[in-house]
Coordinates of C-alpha atoms in Angstrom, one line a residue:
M7 CA 22.2 -76.5 232.9
P8 CA 23.6 -74.0 230.4
R9 CA 26.4 -75.4 228.2
S10 CA 29.3 -73.8 226.6
I11 CA 29.3 -72.7 222.9
P12 CA 32.2 -71.6 220.8
H13 CA 32.8 -67.9 221.3
D14 CA 31.8 -65.8 218.3
G15 CA 32.0 -62.2 219.6
T16 CA 28.4 -61.9 220.8
A17 CA 29.3 -62.0 224.4
G18 CA 32.3 -59.8 224.8
A19 CA 35.9 -59.5 223.6
S20 CA 37.3 -62.6 221.9
S21 CA 41.0 -61.7 222.1
V22 CA 43.5 -59.5 223.9
R23 CA 43.1 -55.8 222.9
P24 CA 43.8 -52.4 224.4
L25 CA 41.5 -51.1 227.0
A26 CA 41.6 -47.9 225.1
V27 CA 43.4 -46.3 222.2
I28 CA 44.1 -42.6 222.4
I29 CA 44.4 -40.4 219.3
G30 CA 44.8 -36.6 219.0
M31 CA 46.8 -33.7 217.6
P32 CA 50.4 -33.0 218.6
G33 CA 50.5 -31.4 222.0
A34 CA 47.1 -32.8 223.0
G35 CA 48.6 -34.5 226.0
K36 CA 48.1 -38.1 224.9
T37 CA 51.3 -39.4 226.6
R38 CA 51.0 -37.5 229.9
V39 CA 47.3 -37.8 230.3
G40 CA 47.3 -41.4 229.1
R41 CA 50.1 -42.4 231.5
E42 CA 48.3 -40.9 234.5
A43 CA 45.0 -42.5 233.5
A44 CA 46.7 -45.9 233.1
D45 CA 48.1 -45.5 236.7
R46 CA 44.6 -44.8 238.0
L47 CA 43.3 -47.8 236.2
N48 CA 46.3 -50.0 237.2
V49 CA 47.0 -51.0 233.6
D50 CA 50.1 -50.7 231.5
F51 CA 50.7 -47.8 229.1
I52 CA 52.5 -47.6 225.8
D53 CA 53.2 -44.6 223.6
T54 CA 53.8 -45.9 220.1
D55 CA 56.3 -43.2 219.3
Q56 CA 58.4 -44.3 222.3
R57 CA 58.0 -47.9 221.4
I58 CA 59.2 -47.3 217.8
E59 CA 62.2 -45.3 219.1
H60 CA 63.2 -48.3 221.3
D61 CA 62.7 -50.7 218.4
V62 CA 64.6 -48.8 215.7
G63 CA 67.3 -47.4 218.1
M64 CA 66.8 -43.7 217.2
A65 CA 64.5 -40.8 217.8
V66 CA 61.4 -40.4 215.5
A67 CA 62.8 -37.1 214.2
A68 CA 66.1 -38.8 213.3
Y69 CA 64.3 -41.7 211.6
F70 CA 62.2 -39.2 209.6
R71 CA 65.4 -37.4 208.3
R72 CA 67.2 -40.6 207.4
Y73 CA 64.4 -42.7 205.9
G74 CA 61.6 -40.4 205.2
E75 CA 57.9 -40.3 206.3
P76 CA 56.6 -43.2 204.1
K77 CA 59.1 -45.6 205.7
F78 CA 58.3 -44.3 209.2
R79 CA 54.5 -44.7 208.6
E80 CA 55.1 -48.3 207.5
V81 CA 57.0 -49.1 210.7
E82 CA 54.4 -47.2 212.7
S83 CA 51.5 -49.0 211.2
D84 CA 53.1 -52.5 211.7
T85 CA 53.7 -51.6 215.4
I86 CA 50.2 -50.4 216.0
V87 CA 48.5 -53.3 214.3
E88 CA 50.6 -55.7 216.4
L89 CA 49.7 -53.9 219.6
L90 CA 46.0 -53.8 218.8
H91 CA 46.0 -57.6 219.0
R92 CA 48.3 -58.3 221.9
F93 CA 48.3 -55.3 224.4
D94 CA 45.6 -54.9 227.0
G95 CA 46.5 -51.5 228.5
L96 CA 46.2 -47.9 227.3
L97 CA 47.8 -47.2 224.0
A98 CA 48.6 -43.7 222.8
L99 CA 49.3 -43.1 219.1
G100 CA 51.4 -40.6 217.3
G101 CA 49.5 -37.5 216.0
G102 CA 49.5 -38.6 212.3
A103 CA 49.1 -42.4 212.8
P104 CA 45.3 -42.6 212.0
M105 CA 45.9 -40.9 208.6
T106 CA 47.8 -44.0 207.3
E107 CA 45.4 -46.3 205.5
A108 CA 46.4 -49.6 207.2
T109 CA 46.3 -48.0 210.7
H110 CA 43.0 -46.3 210.0
T111 CA 41.5 -49.7 208.9
A112 CA 42.8 -51.4 211.9
L113 CA 41.4 -48.7 214.2
V114 CA 37.9 -48.9 212.5
E115 CA 37.9 -52.7 213.2
Y116 CA 39.0 -52.1 216.8
A117 CA 36.2 -49.6 217.4
R118 CA 33.6 -51.7 215.7
G119 CA 34.6 -54.6 218.0
G120 CA 33.7 -52.5 221.0
G121 CA 37.1 -51.0 221.6
H122 CA 37.4 -47.5 223.2
L123 CA 38.9 -45.2 220.6
V124 CA 39.4 -41.9 222.3
Y125 CA 39.9 -38.6 220.6
L126 CA 41.7 -36.4 223.1
Q127 CA 40.6 -32.9 222.1
A128 CA 42.7 -30.1 223.6
D129 CA 42.2 -26.4 223.1
P130 CA 44.2 -25.5 219.9
A131 CA 46.2 -22.7 221.6
E132 CA 47.1 -25.0 224.5
A133 CA 48.1 -27.9 222.2
M134 CA 50.2 -25.6 220.0
E135 CA 52.1 -24.2 223.0
R136 CA 52.8 -27.7 224.3
A137 CA 53.9 -28.9 220.9
R138 CA 56.3 -25.9 220.6
R139 CA 57.8 -26.6 224.0
G140 CA 58.2 -30.3 223.3
G141 CA 60.1 -29.9 220.1
G142 CA 61.4 -32.8 218.1
R143 CA 58.2 -33.1 216.0
P144 CA 59.2 -33.6 212.3
M145 CA 55.6 -32.8 211.1
L146 CA 55.8 -29.3 212.7
S147 CA 59.1 -28.2 211.1
G148 CA 59.1 -24.6 210.0
D149 CA 56.5 -22.3 211.5
A150 CA 55.1 -24.8 214.0
D151 CA 51.9 -22.9 214.6
V152 CA 51.0 -22.6 211.0
R153 CA 51.9 -26.2 210.3
W154 CA 49.8 -27.3 213.3
R155 CA 46.7 -25.5 212.0
Q156 CA 47.2 -27.0 208.6
L157 CA 47.4 -30.5 210.0
Y158 CA 44.4 -29.8 212.2
E159 CA 42.3 -28.9 209.2
T160 CA 43.1 -32.2 207.6
R161 CA 43.1 -34.5 210.6
N162 CA 40.3 -33.2 212.8
P163 CA 37.5 -34.4 210.6
V164 CA 39.1 -37.9 210.3
F165 CA 39.7 -38.2 214.1
D166 CA 36.2 -36.9 214.9
A167 CA 34.6 -39.5 212.6
L168 CA 36.9 -42.3 213.6
A169 CA 36.6 -42.0 217.4
N170 CA 33.7 -43.4 219.4
I171 CA 34.7 -41.5 222.5
H172 CA 35.5 -37.7 222.6
V173 CA 37.2 -36.3 225.7
R174 CA 37.5 -32.5 225.7
T175 CA 40.4 -31.3 227.9
H176 CA 39.9 -27.5 227.3
G177 CA 41.1 -25.7 230.4
S178 CA 41.7 -29.0 232.3
T179 CA 44.8 -29.8 234.3
P180 CA 46.5 -33.1 233.4
H181 CA 45.0 -34.6 236.5
M182 CA 41.5 -33.5 235.5
A183 CA 41.9 -34.7 232.0
A184 CA 43.1 -38.1 233.2
R185 CA 40.0 -38.4 235.4
K186 CA 37.8 -37.6 232.4
L187 CA 39.7 -40.3 230.4
V188 CA 39.2 -42.9 233.1
D189 CA 35.5 -42.2 233.3
A190 CA 35.2 -42.4 229.5
V191 CA 37.0 -45.7 229.1
S192 CA 34.9 -47.3 231.9
Q193 CA 31.9 -47.4 229.6
R194 CA 31.0 -50.5 227.5
I195 CA 30.3 -49.9 223.8
I196 CA 28.5 -52.3 221.4
H197 CA 28.6 -51.3 217.8
I198 CA 25.6 -52.2 215.7
G199 CA 25.9 -52.3 211.9
G200 CA 25.0 -54.6 209.0
S201 CA 23.2 -54.6 205.7
G202 CA 20.7 -51.7 205.4
I203 CA 21.6 -50.3 208.8
D204 CA 23.0 -46.9 209.5
P205 CA 25.6 -47.9 212.1
Y206 CA 25.3 -46.7 215.7
D207 CA 26.7 -47.5 219.1
V208 CA 25.0 -48.6 222.3
R209 CA 26.9 -47.1 225.3
I210 CA 26.6 -48.6 228.8
G211 CA 27.9 -47.1 232.0
E212 CA 27.6 -44.4 234.5
H213 CA 26.8 -40.8 233.4
M214 CA 26.3 -41.9 229.7
L215 CA 23.8 -39.1 229.4
N216 CA 26.7 -36.7 229.3
A217 CA 27.4 -38.0 225.7
L218 CA 24.0 -36.9 224.5
A219 CA 25.1 -33.8 222.5
Q220 CA 28.0 -35.7 221.0
T221 CA 25.8 -38.6 220.0
M222 CA 23.2 -36.3 218.5
G223 CA 25.7 -34.7 216.2
T224 CA 25.9 -31.2 214.7
G225 CA 23.5 -29.1 212.8
V226 CA 20.4 -29.7 215.0
A227 CA 18.4 -26.6 215.8
R228 CA 15.4 -28.1 217.6
V229 CA 15.1 -31.2 219.7
A230 CA 11.8 -32.8 220.8
L231 CA 12.5 -34.3 224.2
V232 CA 9.9 -37.1 224.6
H233 CA 9.5 -38.4 228.1
T234 CA 7.1 -39.3 230.9
E235 CA 6.6 -37.4 234.2
S236 CA 8.1 -40.3 236.1
V237 CA 11.6 -39.7 234.7
Q238 CA 11.5 -35.9 235.2
R239 CA 14.9 -35.8 236.9
H240 CA 16.5 -37.6 234.0
S241 CA 14.7 -35.5 231.3
D242 CA 15.8 -32.3 233.2
R243 CA 19.4 -33.4 232.8
A244 CA 18.9 -34.2 229.1
R245 CA 17.3 -30.8 228.6
A246 CA 20.2 -29.0 230.2
L247 CA 22.8 -30.9 228.2
L248 CA 20.9 -30.2 224.9
R249 CA 20.6 -26.5 225.7
Q250 CA 24.3 -26.2 226.6
A251 CA 25.0 -27.6 223.1
G252 CA 22.9 -24.8 221.6
A253 CA 19.7 -26.6 220.7
T254 CA 16.2 -25.3 221.3
V255 CA 14.4 -28.0 223.4
V256 CA 10.7 -28.7 222.9
D257 CA 9.4 -30.6 226.0
V258 CA 6.9 -33.4 225.1
V259 CA 5.4 -35.2 228.1
I260 CA 3.5 -38.4 227.3
P261 CA 1.6 -40.8 229.6
D262 CA 3.4 -43.5 231.5
A263 CA 3.9 -47.0 230.2
E264 CA 1.7 -48.5 227.4
A265 CA -0.8 -45.6 227.7
G266 CA 1.8 -43.4 226.1
K267 CA 2.3 -45.7 223.1
T268 CA -0.8 -45.2 221.0
V269 CA -1.7 -43.7 217.7
G270 CA -3.5 -40.9 219.5
V271 CA -0.4 -39.9 221.5
A272 CA 1.7 -40.1 218.3
D273 CA -0.7 -37.8 216.6
S274 CA -0.5 -35.3 219.4
V275 CA 3.3 -35.3 219.1
W276 CA 3.1 -34.8 215.3
R277 CA 0.9 -31.8 215.8
R278 CA 3.3 -30.4 218.3
L279 CA 6.2 -30.8 215.9
G280 CA 4.3 -29.1 213.2
D281 CA 3.4 -26.2 215.4
E282 CA 7.0 -25.8 216.4
G283 CA 8.2 -25.9 212.8
F284 CA 10.3 -29.1 213.0
T285 CA 12.2 -29.8 209.8
R286 CA 14.3 -32.7 208.5
S287 CA 17.4 -31.2 210.2
D288 CA 15.8 -31.4 213.7
A289 CA 15.7 -34.3 216.0
V290 CA 14.0 -36.4 218.7
V291 CA 15.3 -37.7 222.0
G292 CA 13.4 -40.4 223.9
V293 CA 14.0 -40.6 227.7
G294 CA 12.3 -43.2 229.8
G295 CA 11.2 -46.8 229.6
G296 CA 10.5 -49.0 226.6
A297 CA 7.2 -47.4 225.7
A298 CA 8.6 -43.9 225.7
T299 CA 11.6 -44.9 223.5
D300 CA 9.3 -46.8 221.2
L301 CA 7.0 -43.8 220.8
A302 CA 10.0 -41.4 220.3
G303 CA 11.5 -43.6 217.6
F304 CA 8.1 -44.0 215.8
V305 CA 7.6 -40.3 215.8
A306 CA 11.2 -39.7 214.5
A307 CA 10.7 -42.4 211.8
T308 CA 7.5 -40.9 210.5
W309 CA 8.1 -37.2 210.8
M310 CA 9.0 -36.0 207.3
R311 CA 9.8 -39.6 206.5
G312 CA 12.6 -39.8 209.1
I313 CA 14.6 -37.4 211.3
R314 CA 17.5 -38.4 213.6
Y315 CA 16.8 -39.6 217.1
V316 CA 18.7 -40.8 220.2
N317 CA 17.4 -43.2 222.8
C318 CA 18.2 -42.7 226.5
P319 CA 16.6 -45.7 228.3
T320 CA 16.1 -45.4 232.0
S321 CA 14.8 -48.9 232.9
L322 CA 16.6 -52.2 232.7
L323 CA 14.0 -53.5 230.3
A324 CA 14.4 -50.5 227.9
M325 CA 18.2 -50.8 228.0
V326 CA 18.2 -54.5 227.0
D327 CA 15.2 -54.5 224.7
A328 CA 13.1 -51.7 223.3
S329 CA 15.7 -49.0 222.9
T330 CA 18.4 -51.0 221.1
G331 CA 17.1 -52.8 218.1
G332 CA 15.8 -50.2 215.7
K333 CA 12.1 -51.3 216.1
T334 CA 9.7 -48.5 216.7
G335 CA 5.9 -48.7 217.0
V336 CA 2.6 -48.1 218.8
N337 CA -0.1 -50.4 220.0
T338 CA -3.7 -50.7 218.6
P339 CA -6.8 -52.2 220.1
Q340 CA -6.0 -55.3 218.1
G341 CA -2.6 -55.9 219.5
K342 CA 0.9 -54.8 220.5
N343 CA 3.2 -53.1 218.0
F344 CA 1.0 -53.7 215.0
V345 CA 1.8 -50.2 213.7
G346 CA 5.5 -49.3 213.4
S347 CA 8.7 -49.2 211.4
F348 CA 12.3 -50.4 211.5
Y349 CA 14.3 -47.2 212.0
T350 CA 17.7 -47.1 213.7
P351 CA 18.7 -44.3 216.2
K352 CA 21.9 -42.2 216.0
G353 CA 22.9 -43.9 219.3
V354 CA 21.6 -45.4 222.6
L355 CA 22.9 -44.1 225.9
A356 CA 22.2 -46.7 228.7
D357 CA 23.1 -44.6 231.7
V358 CA 23.1 -47.0 234.6
T359 CA 22.8 -44.2 237.2
T360 CA 19.1 -44.0 236.1
L361 CA 18.6 -47.6 237.4
A362 CA 19.1 -46.3 241.0
T363 CA 15.7 -44.6 240.7
L364 CA 13.8 -47.8 239.8
P365 CA 11.5 -49.7 242.2
N366 CA 12.4 -53.3 242.8
D367 CA 9.5 -54.7 240.7
V368 CA 10.4 -52.5 237.7
F369 CA 14.0 -53.6 237.8
I370 CA 13.1 -57.3 238.2
E371 CA 10.9 -57.3 235.1
G372 CA 13.9 -56.5 232.9
M373 CA 15.4 -59.8 233.9
G374 CA 12.8 -61.5 231.8
E375 CA 14.3 -60.2 228.6
V376 CA 17.8 -60.8 230.0
A377 CA 17.1 -64.5 230.7
K378 CA 15.5 -64.9 227.3
S379 CA 18.7 -63.8 225.6
G380 CA 20.5 -66.4 227.7
F381 CA 18.1 -69.1 226.6
I382 CA 18.4 -68.4 222.9
R383 CA 22.1 -67.6 222.6
D384 CA 24.5 -66.8 225.4
P385 CA 24.8 -69.4 228.2
A386 CA 27.1 -67.0 230.2
I387 CA 24.1 -64.9 230.9
L388 CA 22.4 -67.8 232.5
D389 CA 25.5 -68.5 234.6
I390 CA 25.6 -65.0 235.8
L391 CA 21.9 -65.0 236.7
E392 CA 22.2 -68.2 238.6
R393 CA 25.2 -67.0 240.6
H394 CA 23.6 -63.7 241.5
A395 CA 19.9 -64.5 241.6
D396 CA 19.6 -63.6 245.3
E397 CA 21.3 -60.2 244.9
L398 CA 19.3 -59.4 241.7
R399 CA 16.0 -60.3 243.3
A400 CA 16.8 -58.1 246.3
F401 CA 17.7 -55.1 244.1
D402 CA 17.6 -51.8 246.0
G403 CA 18.2 -48.6 244.0
G404 CA 19.4 -46.8 247.1
T405 CA 22.5 -49.0 247.4
F406 CA 23.0 -50.0 243.8
L407 CA 25.6 -47.5 242.5
G408 CA 29.1 -48.3 243.5
S409 CA 28.1 -51.8 244.7
G410 CA 29.4 -55.1 243.3
L411 CA 25.9 -55.6 241.8
E412 CA 26.5 -52.6 239.5
D413 CA 29.3 -54.5 237.6
V414 CA 27.1 -57.6 237.4
V415 CA 24.2 -55.6 235.9
E416 CA 26.4 -53.8 233.4
E417 CA 27.8 -57.1 232.2
L418 CA 24.3 -58.5 231.9
I419 CA 23.2 -55.5 229.9
E420 CA 26.2 -55.7 227.6
R421 CA 25.8 -59.4 226.9
T422 CA 22.1 -59.0 226.3
V423 CA 22.6 -56.1 223.9
R424 CA 25.3 -58.2 222.1
V425 CA 22.8 -61.0 221.6
K426 CA 20.4 -58.4 220.2
A427 CA 23.1 -56.8 218.0
Y428 CA 23.9 -60.2 216.5
H429 CA 20.3 -60.8 215.4
V430 CA 19.6 -57.2 214.3
S431 CA 22.8 -56.8 212.4
N432 CA 22.0 -59.9 210.3
D433 CA 18.3 -59.3 210.0
L434 CA 17.1 -55.8 210.6
K435 CA 13.6 -56.2 209.3
E436 CA 12.8 -59.5 210.9
S437 CA 12.6 -61.8 207.9
G438 CA 13.8 -64.8 209.8
L439 CA 16.8 -64.8 212.2
R440 CA 15.6 -61.7 214.2
E441 CA 12.4 -63.5 215.0
F442 CA 14.4 -65.6 217.4
L443 CA 14.5 -62.6 219.7
N444 CA 10.7 -63.2 220.1
Y445 CA 11.3 -66.3 222.1
G446 CA 8.4 -66.3 224.7
H447 CA 6.7 -63.3 223.1
T448 CA 3.8 -65.1 221.3
L449 CA 2.1 -65.8 224.6
A450 CA 3.6 -62.7 226.3
H451 CA 1.8 -60.4 223.8
A452 CA -1.5 -62.3 224.3
I453 CA -1.1 -61.9 228.1
E454 CA -0.5 -58.2 227.8
A455 CA -3.5 -57.7 225.6
L456 CA -5.9 -59.7 227.7
E457 CA -4.6 -58.0 230.9
H458 CA -5.1 -54.6 229.1
F459 CA -1.4 -53.9 229.5
S460 CA -1.5 -54.0 233.3
W461 CA 1.1 -56.8 233.2
R462 CA 4.7 -55.7 232.8
H463 CA 6.3 -56.8 229.5
G464 CA 9.2 -58.6 231.1
N465 CA 6.9 -60.5 233.4
A466 CA 4.8 -61.6 230.5
V467 CA 8.0 -62.7 228.6
A468 CA 9.0 -64.9 231.6
V469 CA 5.7 -66.8 231.5
G470 CA 6.0 -66.9 227.7
C471 CA 9.4 -68.5 227.9
V472 CA 8.1 -71.2 230.2
F473 CA 5.2 -71.8 227.7
A474 CA 7.6 -72.1 224.8
A475 CA 9.7 -74.5 226.7
E476 CA 6.7 -76.6 227.6
L477 CA 5.6 -76.7 223.9
A478 CA 9.1 -77.7 222.9
C479 CA 9.0 -80.5 225.5
E480 CA 5.6 -81.6 224.2
L481 CA 7.1 -82.1 220.7
G482 CA 10.4 -83.7 221.8
Y483 CA 12.7 -80.7 221.2
L484 CA 13.5 -80.1 224.9
D485 CA 13.7 -82.6 227.8
R486 CA 11.8 -82.1 231.1
E487 CA 15.1 -81.0 232.7
A488 CA 15.4 -78.0 230.4
V489 CA 11.8 -77.0 231.2
D490 CA 12.4 -77.3 234.9
Y491 CA 15.5 -75.2 234.5
H492 CA 13.4 -72.4 232.9
R493 CA 11.0 -72.5 235.8
H494 CA 13.7 -72.6 238.5
L495 CA 15.9 -69.8 237.1
L496 CA 13.0 -67.4 236.3
S497 CA 11.3 -67.9 239.7
S498 CA 14.6 -67.5 241.5
L499 CA 14.9 -64.0 240.0
G500 CA 11.4 -63.1 241.3
L501 CA 9.7 -63.5 237.9
P502 CA 6.3 -65.1 237.4
I503 CA 6.2 -68.5 235.7
S504 CA 2.4 -69.0 235.4
W505 CA -0.7 -67.1 234.4
D506 CA -4.4 -67.8 234.6
G507 CA -6.0 -64.6 233.4
G508 CA -7.7 -65.7 230.1
T509 CA -9.4 -68.5 228.3
W510 CA -7.7 -70.8 225.8
D511 CA -10.0 -69.6 223.1
D512 CA -9.1 -65.9 223.7
V513 CA -5.4 -66.7 223.8
L514 CA -5.5 -68.8 220.6
A515 CA -7.3 -66.0 218.8
L516 CA -4.6 -63.5 219.8
M517 CA -1.8 -66.0 218.8
H518 CA -3.3 -66.1 215.3
R519 CA -2.8 -62.4 215.1
D520 CA 0.8 -62.5 216.2
K521 CA 3.3 -60.8 213.8
K522 CA 5.1 -64.1 213.3
A523 CA 1.9 -65.9 212.1
R524 CA 1.7 -66.6 208.4
G525 CA -1.9 -66.6 207.1
N526 CA -3.9 -69.1 209.3
T527 CA -0.7 -70.8 210.3
L528 CA 0.6 -70.5 213.9
R529 CA 4.3 -69.8 214.2
F530 CA 6.4 -70.1 217.3
V531 CA 10.0 -69.8 218.3
V532 CA 11.1 -72.8 220.4
L533 CA 14.4 -74.3 221.5
D534 CA 15.8 -77.4 219.9
G535 CA 18.2 -77.7 222.7
M536 CA 19.5 -74.8 224.8
Q537 CA 20.8 -71.8 222.8
H538 CA 19.5 -73.3 219.6
P539 CA 16.2 -71.5 218.7
I540 CA 14.2 -72.7 215.7
H541 CA 10.9 -71.7 214.0
L542 CA 8.0 -74.0 214.7
D543 CA 5.3 -73.8 212.1
D544 CA 1.7 -75.0 212.6
P545 CA 2.3 -77.4 215.5
P546 CA -0.5 -79.8 216.6
I547 CA -3.0 -77.6 218.3
E548 CA -3.5 -80.2 221.0
A549 CA 0.2 -79.8 222.0
V550 CA -0.1 -76.0 222.1
Q551 CA -3.1 -76.3 224.4
R552 CA -1.4 -78.8 226.7
A553 CA 1.6 -76.4 227.0
F554 CA -0.8 -73.6 227.7
D555 CA -2.6 -75.7 230.4
R556 CA 0.8 -76.3 232.1
I557 CA 1.5 -72.6 232.6
R558 CA -2.0 -72.1 234.0
H559 CA -1.5 -74.7 236.7
A560 CA 2.2 -74.3 237.5

């Protein structure tokens, strides 16, 4: 049923590019560590200095003496830019390469496209010793140690800001450092930016929680660790990492699920921050499902008009939805997310090892949001769900890690986050395009309210998607085959496709209070063909009711 669409970068890499690019100071071990990591990954390795020497027919030091540094940097930049677009292994750059404007610009583009730009950080004393032993480094002529330190003062801030992965090798053997590098480049990175957005990365992979201190950044004295009791083992890990980084951690335990996402709970957290003396230089970390990360973000957005925060989602639903888009909020008796703000995190760490602790039904509900993203934009998501429906429906956390299903789930998370990133980057505050992410949500939010939030969000979204497809079919935007495809795919994943828990009048009243509504005008997101969402304003009420009746009697 899903059809192909021209690739535009929302669903993965669009051209050949390096698996990772390694930068670092002279003597950091970029070549030795990079080569061993490449062997472990079974990919090719290129050291750009060695490639340049081959191309120009002389050593880098000799080229420096004969032609000077500016000419060398020109050749170096041309070589790197070419390799960034046609080499798919590990690429190690010369120590000063990122300081050249053309190279720096190309590396920024590479990282923003999801590339792994690794700053290999060695202990200065170890790096200087290796640099002295290696010799032949024109930038270290004279007193090598003094010159190395001078270069470090200039380059370190640039490298630190440029890289999206930092690998510390202090005290590590080359073998240990290579293993760290392999683990680092195994993650998936989605960069989110755009007008009015402070850019941040969503990182997906095993042990991503280990990047918490790096993601948080420097200068934070106190951190409010917002979590539920059900994720205690993950919050314990986050607490230990933050304390190792020198932060004072204030533990804030909130109720599970939607009960923790209220104005009353937010008020209790504000009081706690006030009692603990939190200032604008302090931070919030949210660990848990979507409700916990929503509440953490809302508190961060409102405390002193905004302090930094990091989301550490532990459920599939939170990884693909609540934690990644910069929406924060709490519920009120009148509806879901009526009070909130648009406020972006410093970063999102989707550590897939946390999925191993999920019960089957909690994992399955996340598929509702995943499938929604396939319906509105990325048909590859639907292809993957179709091929692996049986495995996904039978999810077992005890056997998940290290299985073939883990790679499938990571790809689904990445693709779904890329769909979200596309909409968020172009419309942070939901003035139009971003509303397409609400496909299926108009009815879903009504279901949640009428069920007093006992229904899981992803399950409600699945029913809402079927309702939206039925409405589109009623009005001639979708054919019956497309509606049947919605029903078949969602049910094959173990998701519900019908609901009969409320009256038409109750549902209609809640739909009128939906955030997409304009005055007394109902507004829906429907599909005008697969992967082509549109706004539907004020459709005939009889068609809306017929679509509703169809999901009640599915």
